Tab-separated table of C-alpha atoms and ligand atoms in Angstrom:
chain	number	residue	atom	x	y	z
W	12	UNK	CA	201.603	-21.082	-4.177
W	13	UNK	CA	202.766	-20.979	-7.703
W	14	UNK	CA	201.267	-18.680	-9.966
W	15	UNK	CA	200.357	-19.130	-13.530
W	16	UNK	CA	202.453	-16.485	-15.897
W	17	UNK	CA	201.379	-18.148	-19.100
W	18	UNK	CA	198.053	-17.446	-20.771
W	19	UNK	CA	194.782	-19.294	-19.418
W	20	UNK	CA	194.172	-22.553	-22.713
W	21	UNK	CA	190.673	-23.650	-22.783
W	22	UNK	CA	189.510	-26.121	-24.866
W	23	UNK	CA	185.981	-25.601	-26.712
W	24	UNK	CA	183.904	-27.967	-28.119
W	25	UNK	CA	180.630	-27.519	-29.907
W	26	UNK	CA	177.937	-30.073	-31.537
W	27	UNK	CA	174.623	-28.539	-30.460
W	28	UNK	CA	172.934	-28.746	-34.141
W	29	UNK	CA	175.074	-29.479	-37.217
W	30	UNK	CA	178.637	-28.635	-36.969
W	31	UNK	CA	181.099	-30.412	-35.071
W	32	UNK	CA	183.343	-27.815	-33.802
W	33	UNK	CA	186.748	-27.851	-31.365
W	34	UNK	CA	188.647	-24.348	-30.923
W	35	UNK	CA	191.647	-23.736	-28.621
W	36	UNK	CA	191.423	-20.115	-27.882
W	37	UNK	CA	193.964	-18.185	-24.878
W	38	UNK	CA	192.922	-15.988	-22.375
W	39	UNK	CA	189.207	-16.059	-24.149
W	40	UNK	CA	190.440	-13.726	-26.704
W	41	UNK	CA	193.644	-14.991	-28.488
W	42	UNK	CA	191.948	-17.954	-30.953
W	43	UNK	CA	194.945	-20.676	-31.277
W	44	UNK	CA	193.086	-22.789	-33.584
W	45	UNK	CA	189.286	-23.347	-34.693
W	46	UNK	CA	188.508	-26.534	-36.516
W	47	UNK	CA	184.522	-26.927	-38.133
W	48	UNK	CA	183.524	-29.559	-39.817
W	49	UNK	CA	179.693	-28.744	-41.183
W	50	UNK	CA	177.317	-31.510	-41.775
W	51	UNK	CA	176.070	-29.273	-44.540
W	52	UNK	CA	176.183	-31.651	-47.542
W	53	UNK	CA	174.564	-34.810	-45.385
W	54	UNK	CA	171.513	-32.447	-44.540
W	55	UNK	CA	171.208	-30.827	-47.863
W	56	UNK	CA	168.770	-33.194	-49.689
W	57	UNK	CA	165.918	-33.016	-46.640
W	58	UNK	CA	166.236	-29.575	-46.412
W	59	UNK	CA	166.908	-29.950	-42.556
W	60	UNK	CA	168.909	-30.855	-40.451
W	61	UNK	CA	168.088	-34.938	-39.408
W	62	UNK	CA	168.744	-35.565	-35.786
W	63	UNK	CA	169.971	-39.122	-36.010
W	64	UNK	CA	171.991	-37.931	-38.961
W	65	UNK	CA	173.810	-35.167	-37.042
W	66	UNK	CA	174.549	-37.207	-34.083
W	67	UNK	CA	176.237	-40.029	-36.311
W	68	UNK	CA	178.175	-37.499	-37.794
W	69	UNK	CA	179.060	-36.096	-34.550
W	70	UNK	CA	180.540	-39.821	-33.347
W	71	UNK	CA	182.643	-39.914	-36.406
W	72	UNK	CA	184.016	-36.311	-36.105
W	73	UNK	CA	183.871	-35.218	-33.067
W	74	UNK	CA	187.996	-36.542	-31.870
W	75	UNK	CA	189.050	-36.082	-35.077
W	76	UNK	CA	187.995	-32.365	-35.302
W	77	UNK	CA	189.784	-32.077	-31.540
W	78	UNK	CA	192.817	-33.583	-32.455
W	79	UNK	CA	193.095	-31.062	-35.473
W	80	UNK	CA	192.229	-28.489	-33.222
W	81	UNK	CA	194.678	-29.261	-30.616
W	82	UNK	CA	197.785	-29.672	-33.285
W	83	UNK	CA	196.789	-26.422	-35.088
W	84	UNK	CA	196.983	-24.752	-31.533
W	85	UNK	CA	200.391	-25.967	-31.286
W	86	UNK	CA	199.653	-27.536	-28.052
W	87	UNK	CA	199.267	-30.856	-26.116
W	88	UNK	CA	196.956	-32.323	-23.124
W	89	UNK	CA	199.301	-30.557	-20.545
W	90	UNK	CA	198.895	-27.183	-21.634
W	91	UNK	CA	195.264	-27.288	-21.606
W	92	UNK	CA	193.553	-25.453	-18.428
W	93	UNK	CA	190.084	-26.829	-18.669
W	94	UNK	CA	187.716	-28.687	-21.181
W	95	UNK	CA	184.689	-26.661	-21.982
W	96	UNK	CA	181.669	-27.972	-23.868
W	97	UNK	CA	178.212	-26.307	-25.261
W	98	UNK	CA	175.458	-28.404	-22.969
W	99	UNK	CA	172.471	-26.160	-23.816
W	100	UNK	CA	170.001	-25.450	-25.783
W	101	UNK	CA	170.141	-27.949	-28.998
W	102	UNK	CA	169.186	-31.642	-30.058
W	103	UNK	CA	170.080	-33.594	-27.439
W	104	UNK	CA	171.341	-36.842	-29.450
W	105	UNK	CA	173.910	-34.490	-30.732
W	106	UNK	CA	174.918	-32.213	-27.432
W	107	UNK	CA	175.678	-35.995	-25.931
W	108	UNK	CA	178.685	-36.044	-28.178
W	109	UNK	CA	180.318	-32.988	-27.381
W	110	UNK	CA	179.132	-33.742	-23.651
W	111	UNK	CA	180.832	-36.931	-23.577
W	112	UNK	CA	183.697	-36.457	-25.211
W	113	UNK	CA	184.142	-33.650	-22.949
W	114	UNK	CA	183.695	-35.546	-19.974
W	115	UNK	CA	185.886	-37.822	-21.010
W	116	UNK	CA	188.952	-35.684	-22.062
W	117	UNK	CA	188.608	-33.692	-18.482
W	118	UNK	CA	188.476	-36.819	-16.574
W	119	UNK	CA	191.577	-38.224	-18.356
W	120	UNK	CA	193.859	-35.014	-18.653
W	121	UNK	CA	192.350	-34.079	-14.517
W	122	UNK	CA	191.409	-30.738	-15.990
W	123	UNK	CA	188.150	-28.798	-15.170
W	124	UNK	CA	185.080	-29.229	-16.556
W	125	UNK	CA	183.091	-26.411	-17.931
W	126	UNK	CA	179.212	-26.296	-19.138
W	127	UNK	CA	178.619	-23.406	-21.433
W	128	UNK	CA	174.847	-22.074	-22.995
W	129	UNK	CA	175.242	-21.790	-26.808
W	130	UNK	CA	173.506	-19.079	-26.967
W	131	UNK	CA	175.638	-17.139	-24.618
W	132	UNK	CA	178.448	-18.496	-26.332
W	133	UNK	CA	176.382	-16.751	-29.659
W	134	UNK	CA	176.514	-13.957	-27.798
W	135	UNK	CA	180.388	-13.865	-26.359
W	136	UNK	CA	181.547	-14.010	-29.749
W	137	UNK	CA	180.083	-10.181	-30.632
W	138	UNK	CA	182.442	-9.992	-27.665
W	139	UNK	CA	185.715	-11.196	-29.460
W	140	UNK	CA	185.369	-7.583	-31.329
W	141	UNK	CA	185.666	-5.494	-28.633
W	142	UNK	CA	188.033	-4.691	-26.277
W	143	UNK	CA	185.553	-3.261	-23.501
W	144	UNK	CA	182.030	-3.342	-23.303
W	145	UNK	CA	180.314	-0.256	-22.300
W	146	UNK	CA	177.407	-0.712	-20.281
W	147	UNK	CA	173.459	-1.075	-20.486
W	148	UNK	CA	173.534	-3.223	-23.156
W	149	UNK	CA	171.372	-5.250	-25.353
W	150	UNK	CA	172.044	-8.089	-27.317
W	151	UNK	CA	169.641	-9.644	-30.128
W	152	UNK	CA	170.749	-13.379	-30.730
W	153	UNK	CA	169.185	-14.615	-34.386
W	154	UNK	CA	169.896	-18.493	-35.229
W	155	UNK	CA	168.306	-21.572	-36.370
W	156	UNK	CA	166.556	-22.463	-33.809
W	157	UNK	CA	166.486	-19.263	-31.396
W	158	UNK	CA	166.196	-15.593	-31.352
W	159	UNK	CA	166.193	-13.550	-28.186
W	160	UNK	CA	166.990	-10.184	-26.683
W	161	UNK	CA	169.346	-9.893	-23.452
W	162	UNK	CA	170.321	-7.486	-21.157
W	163	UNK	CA	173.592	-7.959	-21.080
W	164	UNK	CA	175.139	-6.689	-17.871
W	165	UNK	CA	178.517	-8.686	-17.900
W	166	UNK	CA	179.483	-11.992	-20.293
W	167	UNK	CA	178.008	-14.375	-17.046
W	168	UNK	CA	174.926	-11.706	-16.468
W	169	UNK	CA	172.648	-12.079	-18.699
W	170	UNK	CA	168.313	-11.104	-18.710
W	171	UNK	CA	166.400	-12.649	-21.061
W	172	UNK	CA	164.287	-9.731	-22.111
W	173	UNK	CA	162.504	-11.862	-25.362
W	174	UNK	CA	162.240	-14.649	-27.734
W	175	UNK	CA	160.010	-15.921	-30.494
W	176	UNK	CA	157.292	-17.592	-29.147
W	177	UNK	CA	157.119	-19.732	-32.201
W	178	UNK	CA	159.674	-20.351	-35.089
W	179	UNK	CA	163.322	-18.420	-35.025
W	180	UNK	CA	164.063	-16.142	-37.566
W	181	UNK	CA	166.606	-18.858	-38.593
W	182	UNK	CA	164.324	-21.532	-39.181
W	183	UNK	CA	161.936	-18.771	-40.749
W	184	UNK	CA	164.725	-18.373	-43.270
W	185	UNK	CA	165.490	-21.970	-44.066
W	186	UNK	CA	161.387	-22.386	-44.272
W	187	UNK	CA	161.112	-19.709	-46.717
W	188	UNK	CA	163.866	-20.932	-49.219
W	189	UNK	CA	162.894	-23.922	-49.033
W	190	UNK	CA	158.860	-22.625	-50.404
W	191	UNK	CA	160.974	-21.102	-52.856
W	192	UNK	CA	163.054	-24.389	-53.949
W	193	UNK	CA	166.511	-22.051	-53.001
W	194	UNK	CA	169.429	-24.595	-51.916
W	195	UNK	CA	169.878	-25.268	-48.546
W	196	UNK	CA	170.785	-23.749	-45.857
W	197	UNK	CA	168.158	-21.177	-46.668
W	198	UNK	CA	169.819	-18.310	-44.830
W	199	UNK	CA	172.366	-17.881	-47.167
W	200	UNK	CA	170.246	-18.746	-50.728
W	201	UNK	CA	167.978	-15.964	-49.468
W	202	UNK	CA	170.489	-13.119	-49.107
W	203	UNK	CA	172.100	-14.163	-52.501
W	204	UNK	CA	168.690	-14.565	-54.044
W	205	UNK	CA	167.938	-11.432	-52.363
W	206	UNK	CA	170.704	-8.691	-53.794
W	207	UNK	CA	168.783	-8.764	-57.154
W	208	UNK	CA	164.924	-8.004	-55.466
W	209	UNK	CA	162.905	-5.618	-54.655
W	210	UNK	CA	162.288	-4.943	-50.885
W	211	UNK	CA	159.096	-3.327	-51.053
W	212	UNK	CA	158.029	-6.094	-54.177
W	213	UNK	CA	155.540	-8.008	-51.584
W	214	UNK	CA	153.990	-6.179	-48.714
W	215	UNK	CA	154.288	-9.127	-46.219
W	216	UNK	CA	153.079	-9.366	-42.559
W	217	UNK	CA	155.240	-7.692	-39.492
W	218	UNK	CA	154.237	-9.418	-36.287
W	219	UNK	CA	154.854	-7.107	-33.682
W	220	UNK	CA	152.801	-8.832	-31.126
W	221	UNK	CA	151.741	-5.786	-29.529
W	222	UNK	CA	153.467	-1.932	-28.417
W	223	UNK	CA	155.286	-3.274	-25.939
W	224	UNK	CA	156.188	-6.639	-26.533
W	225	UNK	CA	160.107	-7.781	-26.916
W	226	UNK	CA	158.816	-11.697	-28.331
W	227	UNK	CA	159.047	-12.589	-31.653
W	228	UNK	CA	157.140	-14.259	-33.871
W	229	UNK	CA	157.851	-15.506	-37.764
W	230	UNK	CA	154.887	-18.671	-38.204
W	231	UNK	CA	153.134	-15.906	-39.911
W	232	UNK	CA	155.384	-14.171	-42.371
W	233	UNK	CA	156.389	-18.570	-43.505
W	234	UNK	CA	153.013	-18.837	-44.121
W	235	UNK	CA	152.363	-15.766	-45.822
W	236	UNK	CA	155.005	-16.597	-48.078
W	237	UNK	CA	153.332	-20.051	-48.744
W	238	UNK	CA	149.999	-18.721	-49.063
W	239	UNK	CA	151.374	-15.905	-52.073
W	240	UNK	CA	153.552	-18.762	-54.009
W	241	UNK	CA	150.295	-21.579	-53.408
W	242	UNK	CA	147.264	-19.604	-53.247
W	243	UNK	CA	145.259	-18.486	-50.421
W	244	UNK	CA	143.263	-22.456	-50.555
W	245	UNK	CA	146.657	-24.036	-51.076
W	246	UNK	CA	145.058	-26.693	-53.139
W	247	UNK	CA	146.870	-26.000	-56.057
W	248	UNK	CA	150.555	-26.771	-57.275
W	249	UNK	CA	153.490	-24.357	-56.149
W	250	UNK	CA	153.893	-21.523	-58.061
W	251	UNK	CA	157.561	-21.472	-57.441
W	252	UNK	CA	158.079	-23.146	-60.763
W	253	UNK	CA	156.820	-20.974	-63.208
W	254	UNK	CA	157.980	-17.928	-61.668
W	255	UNK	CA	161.009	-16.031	-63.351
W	256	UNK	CA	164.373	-15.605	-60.954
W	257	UNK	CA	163.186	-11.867	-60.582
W	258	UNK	CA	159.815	-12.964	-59.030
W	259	UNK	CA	161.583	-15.321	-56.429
W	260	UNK	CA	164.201	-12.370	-56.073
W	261	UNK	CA	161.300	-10.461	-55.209
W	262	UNK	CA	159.832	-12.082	-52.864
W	263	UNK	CA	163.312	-13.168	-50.792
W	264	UNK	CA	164.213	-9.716	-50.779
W	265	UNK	CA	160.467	-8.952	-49.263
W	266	UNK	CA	160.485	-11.618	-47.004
W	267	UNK	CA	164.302	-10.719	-45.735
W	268	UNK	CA	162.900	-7.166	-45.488
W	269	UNK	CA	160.050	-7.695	-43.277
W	270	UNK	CA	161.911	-9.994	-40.651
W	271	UNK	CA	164.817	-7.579	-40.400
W	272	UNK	CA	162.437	-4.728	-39.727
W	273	UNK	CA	160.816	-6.997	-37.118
W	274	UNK	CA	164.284	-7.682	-35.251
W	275	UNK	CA	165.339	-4.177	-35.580
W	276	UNK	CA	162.247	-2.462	-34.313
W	277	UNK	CA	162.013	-4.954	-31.230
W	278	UNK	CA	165.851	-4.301	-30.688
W	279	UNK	CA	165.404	-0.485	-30.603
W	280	UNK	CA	162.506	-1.202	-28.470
W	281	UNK	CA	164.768	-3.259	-25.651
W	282	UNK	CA	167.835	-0.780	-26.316
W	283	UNK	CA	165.139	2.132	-25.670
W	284	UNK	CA	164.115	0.226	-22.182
W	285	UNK	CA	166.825	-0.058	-21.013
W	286	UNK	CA	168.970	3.392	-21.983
W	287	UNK	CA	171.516	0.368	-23.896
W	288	UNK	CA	174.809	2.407	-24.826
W	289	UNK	CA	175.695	-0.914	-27.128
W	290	UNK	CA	173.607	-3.334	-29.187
W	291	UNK	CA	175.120	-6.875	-29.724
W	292	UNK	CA	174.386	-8.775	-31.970
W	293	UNK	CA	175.211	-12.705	-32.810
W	294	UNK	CA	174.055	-16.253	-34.183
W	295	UNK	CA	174.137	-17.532	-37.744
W	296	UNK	CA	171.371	-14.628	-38.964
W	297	UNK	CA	174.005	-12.419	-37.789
W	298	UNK	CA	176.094	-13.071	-40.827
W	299	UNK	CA	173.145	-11.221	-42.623
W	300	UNK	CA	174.802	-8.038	-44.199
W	301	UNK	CA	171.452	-6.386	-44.743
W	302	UNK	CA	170.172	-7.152	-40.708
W	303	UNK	CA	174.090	-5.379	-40.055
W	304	UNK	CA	173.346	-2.168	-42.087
W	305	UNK	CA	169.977	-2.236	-40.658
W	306	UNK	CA	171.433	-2.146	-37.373
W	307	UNK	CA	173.701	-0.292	-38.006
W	308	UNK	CA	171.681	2.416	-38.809
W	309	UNK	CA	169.357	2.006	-36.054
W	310	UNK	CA	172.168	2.631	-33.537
W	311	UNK	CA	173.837	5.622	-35.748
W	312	UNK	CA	170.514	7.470	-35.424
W	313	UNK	CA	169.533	6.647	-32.124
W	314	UNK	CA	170.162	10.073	-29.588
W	315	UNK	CA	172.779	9.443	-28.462
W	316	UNK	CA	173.902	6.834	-30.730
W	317	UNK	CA	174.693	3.596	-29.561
W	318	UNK	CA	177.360	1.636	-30.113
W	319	UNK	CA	176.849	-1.616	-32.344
W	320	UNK	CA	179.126	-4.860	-31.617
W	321	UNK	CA	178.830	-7.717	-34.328
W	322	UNK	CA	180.134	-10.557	-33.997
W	323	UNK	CA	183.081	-11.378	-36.416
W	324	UNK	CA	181.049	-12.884	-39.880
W	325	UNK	CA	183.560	-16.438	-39.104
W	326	UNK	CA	182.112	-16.640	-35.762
W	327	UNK	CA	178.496	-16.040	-36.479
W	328	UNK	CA	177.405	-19.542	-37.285
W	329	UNK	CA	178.145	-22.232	-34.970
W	330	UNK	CA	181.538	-22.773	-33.818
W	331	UNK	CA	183.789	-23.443	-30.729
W	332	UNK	CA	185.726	-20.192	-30.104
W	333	UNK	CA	182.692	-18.718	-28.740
W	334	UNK	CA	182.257	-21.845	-26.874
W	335	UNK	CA	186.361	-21.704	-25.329
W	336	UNK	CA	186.281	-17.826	-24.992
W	337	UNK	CA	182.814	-17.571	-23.143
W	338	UNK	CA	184.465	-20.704	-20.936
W	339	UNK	CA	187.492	-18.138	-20.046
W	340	UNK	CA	185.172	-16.003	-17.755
W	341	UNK	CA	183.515	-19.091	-15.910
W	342	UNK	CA	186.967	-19.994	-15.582
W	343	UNK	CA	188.055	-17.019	-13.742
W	344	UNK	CA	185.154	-16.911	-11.485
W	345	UNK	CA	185.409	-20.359	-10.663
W	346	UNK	CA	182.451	-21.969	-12.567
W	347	UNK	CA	183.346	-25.493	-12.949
W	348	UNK	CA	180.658	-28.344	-13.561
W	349	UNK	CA	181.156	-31.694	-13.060
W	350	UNK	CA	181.370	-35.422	-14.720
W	351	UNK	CA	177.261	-35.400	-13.946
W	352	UNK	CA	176.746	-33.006	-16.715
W	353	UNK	CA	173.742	-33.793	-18.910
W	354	UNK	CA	172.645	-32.383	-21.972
W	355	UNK	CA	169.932	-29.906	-21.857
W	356	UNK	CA	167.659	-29.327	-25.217
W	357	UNK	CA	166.251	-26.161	-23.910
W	358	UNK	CA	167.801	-23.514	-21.799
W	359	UNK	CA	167.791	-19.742	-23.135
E	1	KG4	O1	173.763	-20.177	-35.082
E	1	KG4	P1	173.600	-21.166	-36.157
E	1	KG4	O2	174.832	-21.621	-36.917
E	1	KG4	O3	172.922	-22.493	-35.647
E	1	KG4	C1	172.007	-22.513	-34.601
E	1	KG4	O4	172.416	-22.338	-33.442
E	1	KG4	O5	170.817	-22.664	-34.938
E	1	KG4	O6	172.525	-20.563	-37.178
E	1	KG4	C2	172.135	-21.217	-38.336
E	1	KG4	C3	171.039	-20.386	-38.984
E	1	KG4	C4	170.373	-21.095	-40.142
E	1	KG4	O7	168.975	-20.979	-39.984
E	1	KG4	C5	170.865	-20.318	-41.356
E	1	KG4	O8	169.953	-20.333	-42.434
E	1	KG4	C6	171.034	-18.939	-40.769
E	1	KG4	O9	171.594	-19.165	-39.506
E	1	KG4	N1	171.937	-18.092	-41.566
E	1	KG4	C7	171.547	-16.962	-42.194
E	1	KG4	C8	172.674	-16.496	-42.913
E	1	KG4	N2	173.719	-17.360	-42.687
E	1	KG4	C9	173.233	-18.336	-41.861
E	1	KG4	N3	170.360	-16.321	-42.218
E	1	KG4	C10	170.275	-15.187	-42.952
E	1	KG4	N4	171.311	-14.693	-43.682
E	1	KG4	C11	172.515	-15.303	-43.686
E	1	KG4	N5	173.513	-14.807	-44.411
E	2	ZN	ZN1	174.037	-21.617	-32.878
């Protein structure tokens, strides 16, 4: 039988939320070419993403962004080794996209299908930075519409150990800036707004959920943040107006304060379960520098410290190289799906 010397091509593709996303990355490490287009701007003025909106998008893009891909990469059809494609968790008008088109490319090039979970793709690409992975480890995935803890035994082995049992620290985020009338996507807007405020400005709510729990919760802080800029009987008008920029600053950098204490604590809390030697972290929170430091410092002061693995700042939002590189070990072991493959909205 003929053996292959050249490296393994997979082909990501991504459109769980609001980018449309095709990467060609080699051997799931080497990225050949990563192509995003963000739906940013069409979202912007309802402060959300729109679900018919994103899937639209998603029709127009999605060939275009894997053509660009593929001619980046340098390569064609026949170099591809497989087609791999984010089914799970996200909006399911806009998964179908990426779904089909994926279907459709494997069927005509006869290459393998592969179904990947975003948010083990989230995770994979803390991954890309390391070379090995030394073992028990945790991984805390923060985005827009999840946050969860794993035990991480192995890219494919993965425990759910937690997750917010109401909004994601993501969403929490985009909720908060948009209280405070900060641009969208909040995230961002909140970590700029943020570098000029006071931390300990606004003394609001950490939901720990009890002394052992590894679940999440951020409903309360959001509405704490409502109830200090409209008054406890929210009948009258927003404050948010005739508050100065260091007032806002103020309370971003309190409200960024109190969920990154909230993820850190419940990450030292899984890490301390389970003896982790490294903490992962991924997902578009992840490109938080303040939740980096914070972790940072958790692990450097942790006996014996543990070793933190971000995920590369490029790769923390959504994006396909996660998607192709994750793809690369389902590859090896044989983990093919086939032209059945649905979309899934949930699936942690
Ligand atoms: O992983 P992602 O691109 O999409 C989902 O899978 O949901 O994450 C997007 C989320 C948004 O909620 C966005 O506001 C948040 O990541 N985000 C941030 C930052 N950059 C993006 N949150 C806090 N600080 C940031 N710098
Ligand atoms: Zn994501």
């Amino acid at each position: 039988m003929e053996t292959q010397t050249r490296p393994v091509n997979i082909l990501g593709i991504e459109s769980s939320c609001d980018e449309t996303a095709a990467a060609v990355v080699a051997d799931g490490r080497t990225v050949k070419s990563s192509v995003i287009a963000s739906q940013a701007e069409l979202h912007k003025k309802y402060g959300g993403v729109v679900p018919e909106i994103a899937s639209r998008a998603h029709i127009e893009k999605i060939y275009p962004v894997i053509a660009e891909a593929m001619a980046r990469a340098g390569v064609v059809a026949a170099d591809i080794d497989a087609v791999a494609v984010a089914n799970q968790p996200g909006l399911t008008i806009a998964l179908i996209v990426g779904v089909t088109a994926a279907k459709a490319l494997s069927f005509v090039w006869e290459k393998p299908l592969i179904a990947i979970n975003h948010l083990h793709a989230h995770l994979q690409s803390a991954m890309l930075a390391a070379e090995t992975l030394e073992l028990p480890a945790v991984a805390l995935i923060v985005s827009g519409g999840h946050t969860c803890l794993y035990d991480c035994e192995s890219p494919l082995e993965l425990k759910l150990l937690g997750s917010t049992i109401d909004d994601a620290a993501g969403e929490a985020f985009d909720k908060v800036a948009t209280i405070l009338k900060l641009p969208y996507p909040g995230g961002p807007s909140i970590e700029k707004a943020a570098k000029y405020g006071a931390p300990k400005a606004v003394d609001f709510p950490r939901s720990m959920l009890g002394a052992s729990s590894l679940d999440f919760s951020f409903s309360g802080i959001k509405t704490a943040v409502l109830y200090y800029c409209r008054g406890q009987d929210m009948k009258g008008p927003s404050n948010v107006d005739s508050m100065s920029k260091q007032e806002i600053a103020d309370i971003a950098a309190s409200f960024q304060a109190a969920v990154i204490d909230v993820l850190v604590k419940k990450t030292q809390r899984a890490a301390k379960e389970t003896d982790a030697r490294t903490v992962l972290l991924g997902g578009g929170v992840a490109a938080n520098n303040e939740l980096r430091c914070a972790l940072q410092q958790m692990c450097d002061s942790s006996k014996p410290p543990r070793k933190l693995l971000c995920a590369p700042k490029q790769y923390c939002t959504d994006n396909a190289v996660m998607v192709a590189s994750l793809a690369y070990h389902k590859f090896k072991a044989g983990l093919f799906a086939d032209l059945t493959l649905e979309p899934k909205s949930r699936g942690q």
